mmCIF file of C-alpha atoms in Angstrom:
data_model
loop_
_atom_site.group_PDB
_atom_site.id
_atom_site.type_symbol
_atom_site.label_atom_id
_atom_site.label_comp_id
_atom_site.label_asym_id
_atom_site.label_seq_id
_atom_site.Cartn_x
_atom_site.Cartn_y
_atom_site.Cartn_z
ATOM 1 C CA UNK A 1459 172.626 -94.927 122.348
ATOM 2 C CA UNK A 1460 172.349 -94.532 118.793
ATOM 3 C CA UNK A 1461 171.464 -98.277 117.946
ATOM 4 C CA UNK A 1462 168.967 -98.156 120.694
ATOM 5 C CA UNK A 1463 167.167 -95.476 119.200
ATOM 6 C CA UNK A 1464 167.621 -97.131 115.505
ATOM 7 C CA UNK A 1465 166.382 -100.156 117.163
ATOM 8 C CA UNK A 1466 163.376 -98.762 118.672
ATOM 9 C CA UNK A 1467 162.341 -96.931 115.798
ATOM 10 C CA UNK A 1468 162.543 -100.213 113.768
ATOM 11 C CA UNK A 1469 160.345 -101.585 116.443
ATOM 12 C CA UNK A 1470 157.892 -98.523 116.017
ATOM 13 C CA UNK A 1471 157.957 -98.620 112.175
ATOM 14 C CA UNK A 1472 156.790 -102.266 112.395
ATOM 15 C CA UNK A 1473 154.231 -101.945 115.001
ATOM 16 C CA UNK A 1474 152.727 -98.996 112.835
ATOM 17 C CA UNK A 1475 153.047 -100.969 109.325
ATOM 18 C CA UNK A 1476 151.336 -103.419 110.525
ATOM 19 C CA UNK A 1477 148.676 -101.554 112.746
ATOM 20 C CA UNK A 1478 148.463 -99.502 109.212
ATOM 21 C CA UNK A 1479 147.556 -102.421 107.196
ATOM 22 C CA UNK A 1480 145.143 -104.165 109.915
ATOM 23 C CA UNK A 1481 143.449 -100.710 110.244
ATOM 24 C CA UNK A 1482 143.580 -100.412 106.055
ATOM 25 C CA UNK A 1483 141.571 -103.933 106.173
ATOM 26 C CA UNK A 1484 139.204 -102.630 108.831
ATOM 27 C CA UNK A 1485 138.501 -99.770 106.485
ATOM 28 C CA UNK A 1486 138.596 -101.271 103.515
ATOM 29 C CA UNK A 1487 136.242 -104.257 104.870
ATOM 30 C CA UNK A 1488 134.347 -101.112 106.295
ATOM 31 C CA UNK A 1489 134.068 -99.830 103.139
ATOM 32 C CA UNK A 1490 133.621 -102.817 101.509
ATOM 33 C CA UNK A 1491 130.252 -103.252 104.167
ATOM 34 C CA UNK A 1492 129.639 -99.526 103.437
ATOM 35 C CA UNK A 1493 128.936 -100.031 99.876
ATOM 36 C CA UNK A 1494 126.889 -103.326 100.294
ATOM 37 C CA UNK A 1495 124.793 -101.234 102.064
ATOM 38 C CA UNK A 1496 124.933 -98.473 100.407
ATOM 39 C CA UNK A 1497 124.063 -100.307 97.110
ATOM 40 C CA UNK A 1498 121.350 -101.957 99.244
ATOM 41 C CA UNK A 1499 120.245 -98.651 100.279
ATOM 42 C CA UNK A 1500 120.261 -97.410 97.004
ATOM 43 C CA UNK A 1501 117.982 -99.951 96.276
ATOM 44 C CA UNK A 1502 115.946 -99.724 98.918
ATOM 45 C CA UNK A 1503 115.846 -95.942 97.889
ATOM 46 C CA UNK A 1504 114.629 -96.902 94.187
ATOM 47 C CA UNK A 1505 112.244 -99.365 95.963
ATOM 48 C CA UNK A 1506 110.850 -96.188 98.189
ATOM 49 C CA UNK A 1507 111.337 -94.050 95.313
ATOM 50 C CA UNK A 1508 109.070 -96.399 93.135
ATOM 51 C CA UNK A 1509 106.715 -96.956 95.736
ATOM 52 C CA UNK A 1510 106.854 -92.791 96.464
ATOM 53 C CA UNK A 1511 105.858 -92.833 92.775
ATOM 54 C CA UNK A 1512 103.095 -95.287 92.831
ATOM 55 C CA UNK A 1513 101.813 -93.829 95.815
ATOM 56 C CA UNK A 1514 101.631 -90.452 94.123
ATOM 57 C CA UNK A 1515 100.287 -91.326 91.418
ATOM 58 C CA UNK A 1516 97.663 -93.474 93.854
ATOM 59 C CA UNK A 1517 97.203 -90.031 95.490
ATOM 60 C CA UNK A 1518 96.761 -88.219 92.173
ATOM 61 C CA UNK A 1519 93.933 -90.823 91.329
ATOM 62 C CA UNK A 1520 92.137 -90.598 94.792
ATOM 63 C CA UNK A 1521 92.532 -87.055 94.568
ATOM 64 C CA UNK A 1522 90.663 -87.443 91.265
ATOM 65 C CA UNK A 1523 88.495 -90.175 92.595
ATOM 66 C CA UNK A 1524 87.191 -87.480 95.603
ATOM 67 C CA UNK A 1525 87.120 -85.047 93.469
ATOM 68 C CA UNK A 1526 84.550 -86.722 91.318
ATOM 69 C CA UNK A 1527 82.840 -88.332 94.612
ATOM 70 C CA UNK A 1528 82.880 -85.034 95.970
ATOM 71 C CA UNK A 1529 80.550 -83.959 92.741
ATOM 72 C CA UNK A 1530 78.865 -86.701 92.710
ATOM 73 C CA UNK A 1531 78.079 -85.609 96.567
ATOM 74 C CA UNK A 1532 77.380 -82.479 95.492
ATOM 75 C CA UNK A 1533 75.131 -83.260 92.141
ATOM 76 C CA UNK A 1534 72.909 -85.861 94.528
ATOM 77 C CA UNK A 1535 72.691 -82.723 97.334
ATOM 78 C CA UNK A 1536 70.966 -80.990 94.486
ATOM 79 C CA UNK A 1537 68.993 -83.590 93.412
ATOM 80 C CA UNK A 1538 67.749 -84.261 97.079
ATOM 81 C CA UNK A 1539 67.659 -80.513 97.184
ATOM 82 C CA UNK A 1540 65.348 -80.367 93.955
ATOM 83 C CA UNK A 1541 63.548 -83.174 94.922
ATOM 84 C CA UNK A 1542 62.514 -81.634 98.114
ATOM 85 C CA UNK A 1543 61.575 -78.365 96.118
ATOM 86 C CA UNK A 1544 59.498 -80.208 94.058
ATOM 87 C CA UNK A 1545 57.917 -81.900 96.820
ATOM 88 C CA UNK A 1546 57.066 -78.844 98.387
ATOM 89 C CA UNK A 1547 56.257 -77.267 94.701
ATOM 90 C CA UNK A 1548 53.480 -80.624 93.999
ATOM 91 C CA UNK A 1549 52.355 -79.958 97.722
ATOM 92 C CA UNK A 1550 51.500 -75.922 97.145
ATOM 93 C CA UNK A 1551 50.090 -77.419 93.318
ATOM 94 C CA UNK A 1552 47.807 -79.902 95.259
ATOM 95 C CA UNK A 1553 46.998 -77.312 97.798
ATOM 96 C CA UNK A 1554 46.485 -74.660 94.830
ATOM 97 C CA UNK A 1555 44.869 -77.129 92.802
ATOM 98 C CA UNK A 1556 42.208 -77.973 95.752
ATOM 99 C CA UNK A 1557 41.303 -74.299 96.270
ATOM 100 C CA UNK A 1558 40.678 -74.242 92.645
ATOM 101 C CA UNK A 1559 38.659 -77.136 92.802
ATOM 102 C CA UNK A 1560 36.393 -75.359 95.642
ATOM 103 C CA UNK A 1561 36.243 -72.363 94.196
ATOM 104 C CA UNK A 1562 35.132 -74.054 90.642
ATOM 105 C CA UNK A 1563 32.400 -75.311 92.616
ATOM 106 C CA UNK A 1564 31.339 -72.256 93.923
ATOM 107 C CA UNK A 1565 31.328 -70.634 90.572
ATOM 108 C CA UNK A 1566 29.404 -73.305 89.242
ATOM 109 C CA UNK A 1567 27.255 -73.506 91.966
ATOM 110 C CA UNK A 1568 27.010 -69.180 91.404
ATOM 111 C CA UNK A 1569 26.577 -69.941 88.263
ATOM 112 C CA UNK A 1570 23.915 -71.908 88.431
ATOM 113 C CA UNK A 1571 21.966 -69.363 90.285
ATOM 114 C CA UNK A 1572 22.658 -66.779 88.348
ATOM 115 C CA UNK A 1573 21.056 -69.060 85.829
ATOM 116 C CA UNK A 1574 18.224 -69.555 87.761
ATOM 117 C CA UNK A 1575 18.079 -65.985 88.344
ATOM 118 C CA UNK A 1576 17.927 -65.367 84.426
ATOM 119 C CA UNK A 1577 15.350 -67.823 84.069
ATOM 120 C CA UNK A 1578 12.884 -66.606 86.521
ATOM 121 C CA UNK A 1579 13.711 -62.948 85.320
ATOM 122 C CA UNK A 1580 12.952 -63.997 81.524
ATOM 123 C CA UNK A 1581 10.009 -65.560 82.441
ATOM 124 C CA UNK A 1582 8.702 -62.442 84.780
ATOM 125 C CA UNK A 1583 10.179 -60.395 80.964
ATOM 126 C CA UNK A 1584 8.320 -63.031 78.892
ATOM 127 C CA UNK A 1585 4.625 -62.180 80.988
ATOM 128 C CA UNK A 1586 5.351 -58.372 80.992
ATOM 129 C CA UNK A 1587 5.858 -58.533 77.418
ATOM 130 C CA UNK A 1588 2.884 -60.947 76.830
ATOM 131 C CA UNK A 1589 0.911 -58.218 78.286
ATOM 132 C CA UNK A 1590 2.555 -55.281 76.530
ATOM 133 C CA UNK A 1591 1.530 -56.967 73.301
ATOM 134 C CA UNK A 1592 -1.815 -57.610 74.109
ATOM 135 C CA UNK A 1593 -1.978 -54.084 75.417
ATOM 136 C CA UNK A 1594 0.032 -53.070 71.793
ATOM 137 C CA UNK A 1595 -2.406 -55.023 70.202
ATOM 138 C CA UNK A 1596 -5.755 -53.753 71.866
ATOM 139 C CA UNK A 1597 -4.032 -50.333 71.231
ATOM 140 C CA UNK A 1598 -3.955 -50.562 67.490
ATOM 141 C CA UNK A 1599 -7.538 -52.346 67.101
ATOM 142 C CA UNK A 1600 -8.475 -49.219 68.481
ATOM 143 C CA UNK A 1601 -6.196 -47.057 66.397
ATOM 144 C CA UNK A 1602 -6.716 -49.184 63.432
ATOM 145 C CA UNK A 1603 -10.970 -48.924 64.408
ATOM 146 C CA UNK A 1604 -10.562 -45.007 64.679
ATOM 147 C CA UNK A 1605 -8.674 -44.992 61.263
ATOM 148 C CA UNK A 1606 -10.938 -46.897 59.522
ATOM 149 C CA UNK A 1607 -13.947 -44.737 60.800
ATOM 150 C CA UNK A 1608 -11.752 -41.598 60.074
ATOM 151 C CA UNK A 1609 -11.409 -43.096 56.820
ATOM 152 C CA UNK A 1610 -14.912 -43.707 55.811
ATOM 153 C CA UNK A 1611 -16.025 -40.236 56.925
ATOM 154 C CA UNK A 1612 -13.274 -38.742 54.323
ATOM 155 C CA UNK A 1613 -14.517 -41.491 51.951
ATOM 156 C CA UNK A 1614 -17.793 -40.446 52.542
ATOM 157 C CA UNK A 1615 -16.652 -36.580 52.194
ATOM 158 C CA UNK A 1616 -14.211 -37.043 49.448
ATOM 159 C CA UNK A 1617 -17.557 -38.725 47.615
ATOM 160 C CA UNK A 1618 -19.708 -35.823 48.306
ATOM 161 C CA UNK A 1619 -16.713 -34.008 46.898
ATOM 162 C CA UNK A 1620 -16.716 -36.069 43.805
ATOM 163 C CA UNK A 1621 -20.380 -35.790 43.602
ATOM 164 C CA UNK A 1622 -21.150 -32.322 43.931
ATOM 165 C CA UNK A 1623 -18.183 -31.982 41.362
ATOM 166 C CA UNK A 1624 -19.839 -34.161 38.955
ATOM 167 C CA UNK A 1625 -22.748 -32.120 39.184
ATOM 168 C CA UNK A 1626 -21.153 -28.752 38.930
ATOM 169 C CA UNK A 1627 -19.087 -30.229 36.053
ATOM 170 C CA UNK A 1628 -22.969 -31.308 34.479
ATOM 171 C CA UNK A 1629 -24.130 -28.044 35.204
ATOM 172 C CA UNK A 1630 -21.379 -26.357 33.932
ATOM 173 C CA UNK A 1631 -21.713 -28.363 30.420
ATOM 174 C CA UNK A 1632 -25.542 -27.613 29.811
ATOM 175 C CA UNK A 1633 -24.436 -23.843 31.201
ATOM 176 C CA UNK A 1634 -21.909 -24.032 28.162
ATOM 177 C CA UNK A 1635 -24.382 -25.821 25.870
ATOM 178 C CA UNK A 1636 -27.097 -23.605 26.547
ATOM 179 C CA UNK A 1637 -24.661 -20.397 26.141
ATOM 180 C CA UNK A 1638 -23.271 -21.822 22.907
ATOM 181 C CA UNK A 1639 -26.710 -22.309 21.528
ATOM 182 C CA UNK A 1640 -27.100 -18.339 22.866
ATOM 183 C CA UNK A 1641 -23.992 -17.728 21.042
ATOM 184 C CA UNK A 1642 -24.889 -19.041 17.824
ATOM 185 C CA UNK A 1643 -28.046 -17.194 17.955
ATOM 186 C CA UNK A 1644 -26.645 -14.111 18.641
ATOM 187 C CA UNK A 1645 -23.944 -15.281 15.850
ATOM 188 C CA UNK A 1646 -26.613 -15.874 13.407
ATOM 189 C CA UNK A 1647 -28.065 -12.748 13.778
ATOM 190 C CA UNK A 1648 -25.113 -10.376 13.968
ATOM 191 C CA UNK A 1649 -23.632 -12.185 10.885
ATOM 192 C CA UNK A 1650 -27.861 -11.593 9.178
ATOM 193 C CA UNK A 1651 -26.797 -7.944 10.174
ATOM 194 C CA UNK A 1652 -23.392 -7.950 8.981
ATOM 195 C CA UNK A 1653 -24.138 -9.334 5.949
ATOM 196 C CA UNK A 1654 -26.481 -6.421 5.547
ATOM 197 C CA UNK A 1655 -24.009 -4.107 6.428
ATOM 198 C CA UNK A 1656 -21.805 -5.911 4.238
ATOM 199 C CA UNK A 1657 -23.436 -5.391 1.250
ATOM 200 C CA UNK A 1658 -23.443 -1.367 1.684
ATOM 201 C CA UNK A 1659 -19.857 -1.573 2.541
ATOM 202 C CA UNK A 1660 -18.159 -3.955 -0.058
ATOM 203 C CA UNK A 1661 -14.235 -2.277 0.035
ATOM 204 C CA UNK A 1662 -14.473 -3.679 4.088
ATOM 205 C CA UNK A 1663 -11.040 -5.760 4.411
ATOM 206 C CA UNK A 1664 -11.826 -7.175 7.535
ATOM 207 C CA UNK A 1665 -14.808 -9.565 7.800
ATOM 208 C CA UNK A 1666 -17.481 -9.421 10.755
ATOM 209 C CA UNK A 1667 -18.263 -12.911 10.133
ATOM 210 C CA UNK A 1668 -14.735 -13.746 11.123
ATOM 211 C CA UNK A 1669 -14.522 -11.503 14.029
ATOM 212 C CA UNK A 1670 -17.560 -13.225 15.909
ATOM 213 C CA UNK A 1671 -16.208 -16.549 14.783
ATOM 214 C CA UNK A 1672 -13.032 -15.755 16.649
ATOM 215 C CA UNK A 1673 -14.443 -14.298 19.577
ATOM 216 C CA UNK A 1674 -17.043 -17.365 19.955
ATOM 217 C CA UNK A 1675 -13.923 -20.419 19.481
ATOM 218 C CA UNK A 1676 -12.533 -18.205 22.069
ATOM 219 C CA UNK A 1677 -15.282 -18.133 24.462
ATOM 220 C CA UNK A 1678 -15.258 -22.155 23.891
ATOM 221 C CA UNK A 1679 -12.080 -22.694 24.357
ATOM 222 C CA UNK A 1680 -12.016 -20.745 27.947
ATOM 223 C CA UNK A 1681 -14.940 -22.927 28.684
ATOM 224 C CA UNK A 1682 -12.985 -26.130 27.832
ATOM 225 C CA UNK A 1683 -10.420 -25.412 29.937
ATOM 226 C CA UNK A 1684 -12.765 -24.902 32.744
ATOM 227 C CA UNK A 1685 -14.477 -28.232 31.929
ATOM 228 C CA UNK A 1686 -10.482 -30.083 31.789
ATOM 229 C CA UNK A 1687 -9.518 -28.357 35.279
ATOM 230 C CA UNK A 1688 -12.710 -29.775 37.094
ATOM 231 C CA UNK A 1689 -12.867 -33.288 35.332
ATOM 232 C CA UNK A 1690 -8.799 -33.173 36.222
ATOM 233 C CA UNK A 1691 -10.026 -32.335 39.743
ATOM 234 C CA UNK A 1692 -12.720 -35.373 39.767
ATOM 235 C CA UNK A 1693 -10.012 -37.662 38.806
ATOM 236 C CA UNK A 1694 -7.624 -36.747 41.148
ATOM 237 C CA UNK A 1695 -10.113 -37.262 43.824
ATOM 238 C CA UNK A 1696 -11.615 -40.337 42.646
ATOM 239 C CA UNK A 1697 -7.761 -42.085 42.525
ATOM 240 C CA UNK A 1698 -7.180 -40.348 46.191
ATOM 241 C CA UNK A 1699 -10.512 -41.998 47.223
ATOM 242 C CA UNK A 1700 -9.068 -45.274 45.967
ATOM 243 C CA UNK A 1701 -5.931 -45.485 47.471
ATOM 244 C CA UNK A 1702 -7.954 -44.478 50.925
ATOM 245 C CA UNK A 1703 -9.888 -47.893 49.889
ATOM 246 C CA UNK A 1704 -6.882 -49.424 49.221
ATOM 247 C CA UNK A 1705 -5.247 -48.788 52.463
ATOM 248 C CA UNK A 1706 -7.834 -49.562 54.414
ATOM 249 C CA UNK A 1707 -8.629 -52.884 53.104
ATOM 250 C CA UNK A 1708 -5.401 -53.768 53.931
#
């Protein structure tokens, strides 16, 4: 029983060697496969991995690339946007610049009457005034007439003036001419008289003769000044007579 079992076991140990070694082929042809494709999928995962990369860096750029489209959207919305602005600005300008055009006319045409209105006032001015000058004008012949005739009856008064001056001052000389002759007369005989008395009273220190003298220079002197106050008078009126002339030859 004992070499059965030995025998048998032999058997096993064989059958298991060799299952062993078939199944350490499968495996290590297995493995063998296993790393052909895992070195092909490692390859094929560098491959992805470069293409991941390019592929980022694709998506990095086209991020970029819409970025920049996406202002370049924006910058031509607010160009359009602007554009349209100013259209609708140079429309209200036109429209603005139209009503300013009509009412330029209308202030020219208001202006114009106004004008118009000036003219026809200056000229209605320009009569009136005609006719206030010839009024003026008929107003100071009249004044000017009145003046002169006022004037030549204080011409003729301020002559009468002159004249019966002139003869008072004539008068008064042959008045003081015939008094001085008077005078002397008188003189000569109250100086015959003193002399007589003289001659009885010879100590006398004061002479007669020189009293009368100074009492007749005095009486000629008073009647000088007379004659100088009215021949001042005459000339005064004679040179107010002659600017009267004067003025009213002008």
């Amino acid at each position: 029983m004992n070499q059965n079992s030995e025998g048998c076991m032999k058997k096993i140990s064989s059958v298991n060697l060799d299952k062993l070694i078939n199944d350490f082929s499968q495996i290590e042809k297995k493995m063998i496969e296993s790393s052909g494709k895992n070195n092909i999928l490692d390859m094929q995962l560098e491959k992805a991995n470069c293409l991941l990369r390019v592929m980022q860096t694709k998506e990095v750029a086209m991020k970029q690339e819409c970025a920049t489209l996406h202002d370049m959207i924006k910058g031509l919305q607010h160009t359009i946007e602007y554009q349209h602005n100013l259209k609708g600005e140079n429309e209200q300008l036109k429209r603005n610049a139209d009503l300013m055009k009509e009412k330029f006319k209308m202030h020219e045409q208001e202006h114009r009457n106004n004008i118009a209105k000036l003219m026809s006032e200056m000229k209605i001015k320009e009569e009136g005034h005609k006719i206030e000058i010839t009024k003026l004008y008929q107003d100071m012949q009249k004044k000017v007439k009145l003046s002169e005739e006022k004037n030549k009856e204080l011409i003729e008064k301020k002559e009468l003036e002159i004249s019966e001056l002139n003869a008072k001052l004539r008068t008064q000389e042959r008045e003081k001419q015939n008094e001085m002759i008077k005078l002397q007369l008188e003189f000569d005989a109250k100086l015959a008289r003193v002399q007589t008395k003289t001659k009885s009273y010879p100590d006398s220190t004061v002479s007669p003769h020189s009293i009368y003298k100074r009492k007749l220079q005095h009486l000629q002197e008073e009647k000088d000044k007379e004659i100088a106050v009215l021949r001042n008078t005459v000339r005064d009126l004679e040179q107010r007579l002659s600017v009267s002339k004067d003025s009213q030859v002008k």
